[in-house]
Short mmCIF file of C-alpha atoms in Angstrom, two decimals:
data_model
loop_
_atom_site.label_atom_id
_atom_site.label_comp_id
_atom_site.label_asym_id
_atom_site.label_seq_id
_atom_site.Cartn_x
_atom_site.Cartn_y
_atom_site.Cartn_z
CA MET A 104 8.45 -7.07 24.16
CA GLU A 105 7.30 -10.00 26.27
CA LYS A 106 5.11 -12.81 25.07
CA PRO A 107 1.58 -12.29 26.42
CA ILE A 108 0.80 -14.39 29.48
CA SER A 109 -2.24 -16.63 28.92
CA LEU A 110 -4.59 -18.08 31.47
CA PHE A 111 -3.63 -21.60 30.47
CA THR A 112 -1.08 -23.35 28.25
CA LEU A 113 -1.68 -25.56 25.26
CA THR A 114 -0.32 -28.49 27.23
CA LEU A 115 -3.02 -28.07 29.82
CA LEU A 116 -5.66 -27.69 27.14
CA PHE A 117 -4.77 -30.90 25.41
CA LEU A 118 -4.50 -32.71 28.75
CA LEU A 119 -8.04 -31.65 29.46
CA PHE A 120 -9.02 -32.71 25.95
CA ASN A 121 -7.58 -36.20 26.35
CA GLN A 122 -9.15 -36.58 29.76
CA SER A 123 -12.52 -35.67 28.31
CA LEU A 124 -12.29 -38.59 25.87
CA ALA A 125 -11.93 -41.03 28.73
CA ILE A 126 -14.96 -40.01 30.74
CA PRO A 127 -18.71 -40.02 30.08
CA GLY A 128 -19.90 -37.09 28.03
CA THR A 129 -18.68 -37.91 24.51
CA TYR A 130 -21.26 -37.15 21.84
CA ASN A 131 -20.71 -38.92 18.51
CA ILE A 132 -22.66 -37.16 15.79
CA LEU A 133 -23.24 -40.49 14.01
CA ASP A 134 -25.26 -41.59 17.03
CA LEU A 135 -27.35 -38.46 16.62
CA GLY A 136 -28.25 -39.11 12.98
CA ALA A 137 -25.40 -37.57 11.00
CA LYS A 138 -24.52 -39.21 7.66
CA PRO A 139 -20.89 -39.22 6.42
CA ASP A 140 -21.91 -39.03 2.75
CA GLY A 141 -21.37 -35.29 2.15
CA LYS A 142 -24.96 -34.98 0.89
CA THR A 143 -27.27 -35.49 3.87
CA ASP A 144 -27.69 -32.40 6.03
CA SER A 145 -26.01 -33.15 9.37
CA SER A 146 -26.57 -29.70 10.87
CA LYS A 147 -29.20 -30.86 13.38
CA SER A 148 -26.99 -33.73 14.58
CA LEU A 149 -24.06 -31.39 15.17
CA LEU A 150 -26.23 -28.86 16.98
CA SER A 151 -27.83 -31.59 19.08
CA ALA A 152 -24.36 -32.66 20.17
CA TRP A 153 -23.56 -29.06 21.04
CA ALA A 154 -26.75 -28.66 23.06
CA ALA A 155 -25.91 -31.75 25.09
CA ALA A 156 -22.27 -30.77 25.62
CA CYS A 157 -23.12 -27.16 26.47
CA GLY A 158 -25.78 -28.28 28.93
CA SER A 159 -23.50 -30.74 30.71
CA PRO A 160 -22.02 -29.67 34.06
CA GLU A 161 -18.97 -31.83 33.31
CA PRO A 162 -16.32 -31.61 30.54
CA ALA A 163 -17.75 -32.91 27.27
CA THR A 164 -16.49 -33.98 23.85
CA ILE A 165 -18.19 -33.73 20.45
CA PHE A 166 -16.80 -36.39 18.12
CA VAL A 167 -16.92 -36.13 14.33
CA PRO A 168 -15.69 -39.46 12.86
CA LYS A 169 -14.10 -39.89 9.45
CA GLY A 170 -16.29 -38.98 6.49
CA ARG A 171 -17.77 -35.89 4.88
CA TYR A 172 -20.65 -34.20 6.68
CA LEU A 173 -22.82 -31.55 5.04
CA VAL A 174 -23.55 -28.68 7.40
CA LYS A 175 -25.73 -25.92 5.99
CA GLN A 176 -25.13 -23.41 8.78
CA ALA A 177 -24.57 -23.66 12.50
CA GLN A 178 -24.43 -21.32 15.47
CA PHE A 179 -22.94 -22.64 18.69
CA LEU A 180 -24.26 -20.37 21.40
CA GLY A 181 -23.24 -20.03 25.02
CA PRO A 182 -22.85 -19.47 27.83
CA CYS A 183 -22.54 -23.14 28.73
CA ARG A 184 -22.67 -24.99 32.04
CA ASN A 185 -19.04 -26.09 31.75
CA ARG A 186 -15.88 -24.52 30.41
CA ALA A 187 -14.26 -27.56 28.77
CA ILE A 188 -16.01 -28.55 25.56
CA SER A 189 -13.82 -30.37 23.05
CA PHE A 190 -14.40 -31.01 19.36
CA ARG A 191 -12.49 -34.02 18.06
CA ILE A 192 -12.85 -33.84 14.28
CA ASP A 193 -11.48 -36.80 12.33
CA GLY A 194 -13.61 -36.02 9.28
CA THR A 195 -14.60 -33.07 7.10
CA LEU A 196 -17.42 -30.59 7.57
CA VAL A 197 -18.67 -29.46 4.16
CA ALA A 198 -20.53 -26.24 3.36
CA PRO A 199 -23.38 -26.32 0.80
CA SER A 200 -22.19 -26.43 -2.81
CA ASP A 201 -24.81 -23.77 -3.65
CA TYR A 202 -23.16 -20.62 -2.28
CA LYS A 203 -26.49 -18.79 -2.19
CA LEU A 204 -27.64 -20.90 0.77
CA ILE A 205 -25.16 -19.26 3.17
CA GLY A 206 -23.66 -16.48 1.05
CA ASN A 207 -25.58 -13.70 2.81
CA ALA A 208 -24.77 -14.93 6.31
CA ASP A 209 -21.88 -13.51 8.31
CA PHE A 210 -20.56 -16.99 9.15
CA TRP A 211 -20.96 -20.59 8.12
CA LEU A 212 -19.94 -21.86 11.57
CA GLN A 213 -20.08 -19.42 14.47
CA PHE A 214 -19.41 -19.62 18.21
CA GLN A 215 -20.77 -16.85 20.44
CA TRP A 216 -20.43 -16.24 24.20
CA VAL A 217 -18.52 -19.47 24.81
CA ASP A 218 -15.72 -20.07 27.31
CA GLY A 219 -13.33 -23.02 27.10
CA VAL A 220 -13.82 -24.56 23.64
CA PHE A 221 -11.09 -26.73 22.14
CA ILE A 222 -11.09 -27.85 18.48
CA ARG A 223 -8.63 -30.52 17.44
CA GLY A 224 -8.05 -31.77 13.89
CA GLY A 225 -10.49 -31.89 11.03
CA ILE A 226 -11.13 -30.12 7.75
CA LEU A 227 -13.62 -27.32 7.10
CA ASP A 228 -14.46 -27.18 3.38
CA GLY A 229 -16.16 -23.89 2.55
CA GLN A 230 -16.68 -24.80 -1.13
CA GLY A 231 -16.21 -21.17 -2.09
CA THR A 232 -14.84 -21.59 -5.62
CA ASP A 233 -18.19 -21.01 -7.37
CA LEU A 234 -18.74 -17.78 -5.44
CA TRP A 235 -15.24 -16.60 -6.37
CA GLY A 236 -16.13 -17.26 -10.01
CA CYS A 237 -19.35 -15.29 -9.65
CA LYS A 238 -17.43 -12.33 -8.26
CA ALA A 239 -14.80 -12.56 -11.01
CA SER A 240 -17.53 -12.48 -13.68
CA GLY A 241 -18.92 -9.19 -12.45
CA ARG A 242 -22.34 -10.67 -11.78
CA LYS A 243 -24.39 -9.73 -8.73
CA CYS A 244 -23.26 -12.10 -5.99
CA PRO A 245 -23.64 -12.40 -2.22
CA SER A 246 -20.63 -11.21 -0.26
CA GLY A 247 -20.04 -14.70 1.16
CA ALA A 248 -19.83 -16.23 4.61
CA ALA A 249 -16.69 -16.51 6.72
CA THR A 250 -15.99 -20.16 7.49
CA LEU A 251 -15.44 -20.10 11.26
CA GLY A 252 -16.01 -17.31 13.74
CA PHE A 253 -15.62 -16.82 17.47
CA THR A 254 -17.39 -13.77 18.90
CA ASN A 255 -17.25 -12.52 22.49
CA SER A 256 -15.60 -15.75 23.62
CA ASN A 257 -12.73 -16.67 25.95
CA ASN A 258 -10.20 -19.46 26.43
CA ILE A 259 -10.29 -20.95 22.94
CA ALA A 260 -7.78 -23.47 21.56
CA ILE A 261 -7.58 -24.76 17.98
CA ALA A 262 -4.95 -27.27 16.86
CA GLY A 263 -4.42 -29.15 13.61
CA LEU A 264 -7.47 -27.67 11.88
CA THR A 265 -7.50 -27.16 8.08
CA SER A 266 -9.73 -24.59 6.36
CA LEU A 267 -10.27 -25.03 2.62
CA ASN A 268 -11.74 -22.64 0.05
CA SER A 269 -13.70 -20.32 2.30
CA GLN A 270 -16.26 -18.09 0.64
CA LEU A 271 -14.84 -15.14 2.57
CA PHE A 272 -12.49 -14.99 5.59
CA HIS A 273 -11.41 -18.40 6.89
CA LEU A 274 -11.21 -17.74 10.65
CA VAL A 275 -12.41 -14.64 12.52
CA LEU A 276 -11.77 -13.75 16.16
CA ASN A 277 -13.89 -10.81 17.31
CA GLY A 278 -14.09 -9.70 20.92
CA CYS A 279 -12.18 -12.71 22.25
CA ASN A 280 -9.63 -13.20 25.03
CA THR A 281 -6.95 -15.88 25.40
CA VAL A 282 -6.94 -17.79 22.13
CA LYS A 283 -4.33 -20.36 21.01
CA LEU A 284 -4.08 -21.43 17.38
CA GLN A 285 -1.47 -24.06 16.56
CA GLY A 286 -0.80 -26.12 13.45
CA VAL A 287 -3.60 -24.45 11.51
CA LYS A 288 -3.62 -24.76 7.70
CA VAL A 289 -5.46 -22.39 5.39
CA LEU A 290 -5.71 -23.24 1.71
CA ALA A 291 -7.35 -21.17 -1.03
CA ALA A 292 -6.35 -20.00 -4.50
CA GLY A 293 -4.04 -17.00 -4.77
CA ASN A 294 -6.72 -15.12 -6.73
CA SER A 295 -9.60 -15.90 -4.36
CA PRO A 296 -11.17 -12.58 -3.27
CA ASN A 297 -11.28 -11.46 0.38
CA THR A 298 -10.28 -14.86 1.75
CA ASP A 299 -8.16 -13.62 4.65
CA GLY A 300 -6.65 -16.56 6.53
CA ILE A 301 -7.02 -15.39 10.13
CA HIS A 302 -8.63 -12.08 11.07
CA VAL A 303 -8.30 -10.72 14.62
CA GLN A 304 -10.09 -7.67 16.00
CA TYR A 305 -11.15 -6.33 19.41
CA SER A 306 -9.32 -9.29 20.97
CA SER A 307 -6.51 -9.77 23.48
CA GLY A 308 -4.06 -12.55 24.22
CA VAL A 309 -4.21 -14.30 20.84
CA THR A 310 -1.32 -16.61 19.88
CA ILE A 311 -0.83 -18.10 16.40
CA LEU A 312 1.87 -20.77 16.13
CA ASN A 313 3.32 -23.20 13.58
CA SER A 314 0.76 -22.53 10.86
CA LYS A 315 0.71 -22.47 7.06
CA ILE A 316 -1.52 -20.04 5.22
CA SER A 317 -2.00 -19.91 1.44
CA THR A 318 -4.83 -17.67 0.30
CA GLY A 319 -5.95 -14.78 -1.87
CA ASP A 320 -5.84 -12.00 0.70
CA ASP A 321 -4.00 -11.32 3.96
CA CYS A 322 -2.59 -14.41 5.64
CA VAL A 323 -3.28 -12.68 8.94
CA SER A 324 -5.19 -9.40 9.17
CA ILE A 325 -5.13 -7.45 12.39
CA GLY A 326 -8.04 -5.11 12.99
CA PRO A 327 -8.88 -2.39 15.52
CA GLY A 328 -8.83 -3.20 19.21
CA THR A 329 -6.21 -5.96 18.95
CA THR A 330 -3.78 -6.16 21.88
CA SER A 331 -1.15 -8.69 22.98
CA LEU A 332 -1.02 -10.66 19.72
CA TRP A 333 1.81 -13.17 19.22
CA ILE A 334 2.50 -14.75 15.78
CA GLU A 335 5.38 -17.22 15.43
CA ASN A 336 6.57 -19.84 12.93
CA VAL A 337 4.09 -19.07 10.18
CA LEU A 338 4.54 -19.69 6.44
CA CYS A 339 2.56 -17.24 4.31
CA GLY A 340 2.11 -17.52 0.57
CA PRO A 341 0.47 -16.94 -1.74
CA GLY A 342 -1.39 -14.07 -0.12
CA HIS A 343 -1.13 -10.41 0.81
CA GLY A 344 1.15 -10.87 3.81
CA ILE A 345 0.55 -10.11 7.48
CA SER A 346 -1.26 -6.80 7.76
CA ILE A 347 -2.13 -4.52 10.61
CA GLY A 348 -5.18 -2.92 9.09
CA SER A 349 -6.77 -1.58 7.29
CA LEU A 350 -7.32 0.82 10.17
CA GLY A 351 -9.02 4.19 10.36
CA LYS A 352 -12.15 3.36 8.43
CA ASP A 353 -14.12 4.78 11.36
CA PHE A 354 -13.31 7.96 13.27
CA GLU A 355 -14.06 6.42 16.65
CA GLU A 356 -11.80 3.40 16.57
CA GLU A 357 -9.73 1.46 19.09
CA GLY A 358 -5.98 1.12 18.61
CA VAL A 359 -3.64 -1.82 18.01
CA GLN A 360 -0.77 -2.46 20.43
CA ASN A 361 1.70 -5.05 21.69
CA VAL A 362 1.99 -7.14 18.51
CA THR A 363 4.89 -9.56 17.91
CA VAL A 364 5.53 -11.31 14.59
CA LYS A 365 8.61 -13.54 14.57
CA ASN A 366 10.16 -16.43 12.64
CA VAL A 367 7.81 -15.93 9.72
CA THR A 368 8.45 -16.69 6.03
CA PHE A 369 6.70 -14.96 3.14
CA LYS A 370 6.87 -16.64 -0.27
CA ASN A 371 5.58 -15.03 -3.48
CA THR A 372 3.28 -12.69 -1.57
CA GLN A 373 2.02 -9.22 -2.47
CA ASN A 374 3.28 -7.85 0.85
CA GLY A 375 5.40 -9.01 3.73
CA VAL A 376 4.82 -7.09 6.95
CA ARG A 377 2.38 -4.26 6.35
CA ILE A 378 0.60 -1.54 8.30
CA LYS A 379 -2.28 0.02 6.40
CA SER A 380 -4.67 2.82 7.27
CA TRP A 381 -7.32 4.77 5.45
CA GLY A 382 -6.35 8.28 4.40
CA ARG A 383 -8.93 10.03 6.54
CA PRO A 384 -9.41 11.22 10.16
CA SER A 385 -9.50 8.68 12.98
CA LYS A 386 -8.70 8.42 16.68
CA GLY A 387 -6.97 5.05 16.21
CA PHE A 388 -3.30 4.19 16.71
CA VAL A 389 -0.60 1.52 16.31
CA LYS A 390 2.18 1.14 18.85
CA ASP A 391 4.61 -1.39 20.33
CA VAL A 392 5.02 -3.66 17.31
CA LEU A 393 7.94 -6.03 16.68
CA PHE A 394 8.68 -7.80 13.39
CA GLN A 395 11.62 -10.13 14.05
CA HIS A 396 13.49 -12.89 12.17
CA VAL A 397 11.50 -12.62 8.95
CA THR A 398 12.40 -14.22 5.61
CA MET A 399 11.16 -12.74 2.34
CA ILE A 400 11.16 -14.82 -0.85
CA ASN A 401 10.17 -12.86 -3.98
CA VAL A 402 7.85 -10.49 -2.07
CA GLN A 403 6.52 -7.42 -3.89
CA ASN A 404 6.45 -5.11 -0.84
CA PRO A 405 8.52 -6.70 1.92
CA ILE A 406 8.22 -3.84 4.44
CA LEU A 407 5.35 -1.41 3.99
CA ILE A 408 3.50 1.28 5.89
CA ASP A 409 0.69 2.73 3.78
CA GLN A 410 -1.34 5.49 5.41
CA ASN A 411 -2.97 6.65 2.21
CA TYR A 412 -5.27 3.69 1.58
CA CYS A 413 -8.27 4.93 -0.37
CA PRO A 414 -9.90 2.22 -2.50
CA ASP A 415 -11.60 3.56 -5.61
CA ASN A 416 -10.85 7.10 -4.32
CA ILE A 417 -14.12 7.15 -2.40
CA ASN A 418 -14.69 8.94 0.95
CA CYS A 419 -11.06 9.91 1.46
CA PRO A 420 -9.49 11.97 -1.37
CA GLY A 421 -7.85 15.14 -0.09
CA GLN A 422 -7.77 13.93 3.50
CA VAL A 423 -4.98 12.51 5.65
CA SER A 424 -4.85 9.57 8.01
CA GLY A 425 -5.47 10.21 11.69
CA ILE A 426 -3.90 6.90 12.76
CA LYS A 427 -0.84 7.52 14.94
CA ILE A 428 1.95 4.99 14.37
CA ASN A 429 4.89 4.76 16.78
CA ASP A 430 7.38 2.30 18.23
CA VAL A 431 7.54 -0.21 15.36
CA THR A 432 10.71 -2.35 15.16
CA TYR A 433 11.97 -4.35 12.18
CA GLN A 434 14.75 -6.69 13.31
CA ASP A 435 16.59 -9.27 11.20
CA ILE A 436 14.49 -8.99 8.05
CA HIS A 437 16.19 -10.62 5.07
CA GLY A 438 15.53 -12.10 1.65
CA THR A 439 14.46 -11.03 -1.84
CA SER A 440 12.11 -8.36 -3.08
CA ALA A 441 10.15 -8.67 -6.33
CA THR A 442 10.31 -4.88 -6.77
CA ALA A 443 13.10 -2.32 -6.59
CA ILE A 444 11.69 -0.58 -3.50
CA ALA A 445 11.70 -3.10 -0.67
CA VAL A 446 11.10 -0.70 2.23
CA ARG A 447 8.36 1.89 1.87
CA PHE A 448 7.10 4.14 4.66
CA ASP A 449 4.27 6.28 3.29
CA CYS A 450 3.02 7.91 6.48
CA SER A 451 0.46 10.55 7.33
CA LYS A 452 1.34 14.22 6.80
CA LYS A 453 -0.65 15.17 9.88
CA ASN A 454 0.56 12.29 12.06
CA PRO A 455 4.04 11.19 10.89
CA CYS A 456 5.29 7.74 11.87
CA ILE A 457 7.72 8.04 14.80
CA GLY A 458 9.89 5.58 16.65
CA ILE A 459 10.53 3.40 13.59
CA ARG A 460 13.56 1.13 14.16
CA LEU A 461 15.42 -0.80 11.48
CA GLU A 462 18.00 -3.32 12.67
CA ASP A 463 19.87 -5.82 10.49
CA VAL A 464 17.67 -5.51 7.42
CA LYS A 465 19.04 -7.07 4.25
CA LEU A 466 16.77 -7.18 1.22
CA THR A 467 17.90 -7.57 -2.37
CA TYR A 468 16.29 -7.04 -5.76
CA LYS A 469 17.72 -8.97 -8.72
CA ASN A 470 20.87 -9.76 -6.73
CA GLN A 471 21.45 -6.08 -5.98
CA PRO A 472 20.64 -4.04 -2.89
CA ALA A 473 17.03 -2.93 -2.95
CA LYS A 474 15.89 0.65 -2.37
CA SER A 475 13.86 2.39 0.31
CA SER A 476 11.36 5.23 0.25
CA CYS A 477 10.18 7.37 3.15
CA ALA A 478 7.54 10.05 3.53
CA ASN A 479 6.73 11.56 6.93
CA ALA A 480 8.63 8.87 8.83
CA ALA A 481 11.30 9.22 11.52
CA GLY A 482 13.34 6.69 13.46
CA THR A 483 16.69 5.00 13.97
CA THR A 484 18.84 2.35 12.33
CA LEU A 485 21.26 -0.21 13.73
CA GLY A 486 23.49 -2.92 12.36
CA LEU A 487 23.76 -4.01 8.74
CA LEU A 488 21.24 -2.39 6.45
CA GLY A 489 20.35 -2.95 2.85
CA PRO A 490 18.67 -1.02 1.37
CA ASP A 491 20.19 2.17 2.75
CA SER A 492 17.90 3.75 5.28
CA CYS A 493 15.71 6.68 4.24
CA LEU A 494 14.70 7.49 7.81
#
C-alpha cells in the first residue's frame, strides 16, 4: 500500500510560511485591538485579521503573539483571494469559561471553503472540564462544541499545534482534500466524554505524523468517505485507540479505503486498532487497510473488529451489519493485552469479514500468550503468531 501522493510537501508549506513572514501582509492581532489577558473578547480582532488576509491577493500571515486571548466563537470563511494564508500562533486562544456560550454550536473555531491555510504552533484551550462535569452529573447539558474544524477545504497544513480540554472533538476534518498534520498534541482527561482527538470523514489525502494524543475517546476516529489516510508515529493513550468507525449508522453511506496506520504505540487504552460498525443494514464498506509496526502496552482490546455495535440496544437489535470488510492486514503487532482475548473479530453474519491477514502478531496477557476469538471472519496467517489464529 503506497503512501498517498499529496499536492505539496510539508517542506514546501513551511517554506511558503517563512517567506510570508518576510513580506508585507502580516496581520498582528494586537494591532487590531486584541488583549492578551484571557478576559477581553478578541474575536473581532482575529476575524478582522482573517478578513484582511483572505482579501489579500498576496500570501498573508496572521500573527498571534504570546499571551492568552479569549475568543468566543469564530468562523473563517472562504473562498479567499490567495491560497497561502498562514497562522503563526505563539500564544493561546481560550474558549469562554461558561460552556453554555458555545456549547450548542458545532464548532468553536471553524474554517469553511478555504484553500491553502497553514497553522503553526499555538495552544487552543477549549475549557471543557465544566461541561464534562455537567454531563457526568446527569444534568441537562449542551452537547458541546468541537474545538477546531475544517469543512470543504483543501491544502491544509497544521504543525506544532496543541489542543487542550475540548468540549467535544478536538479536531475535525470533513470534506477536505490534502491535509498534513504534524507534531500535533491533544490533551484531555481519560474520562472526558466524546473528546475524540482527530476525526476524519469524507476526506482524502490526509496525513497525520509525529503526534501525541491523550483523551477520553478515540485518539483518531475515521468516518465514512475517508480515502488515502496515512497515520504514522503517533502515541495514543489514554483513549479508545484508533478506530475506523463507527460506520453503518446510515444506510446510504460512503466507504472507507486505503488507510495505513504504522509505527504507532498504544498505552493504557481501551482499544488498539479497531473497526466498528453498527449492527444494521448499510451500503458502506472498509477495504485496503494496513496496520503495521504497532506496539500495545496494557491495551484492553489490542485488535478488534466489532460489527455488532448497538448502543443502548436502540434501532438495531435483531439486525446485522451491512458493512463489507475486506483486505485488512495486521503486520508486526506486538505488546501486552490487559484482557485474555487480545484478537477479536466479531463480524457480520450476512457480510463476513474476508481477506483478513495476520503476520507476525505477538500479544501476551499476564506474561502468557493471549487468546483470539473469531466469528464470521476468514483470512490467512504468516510468520510468528501469538495468540494462535482463529481464522
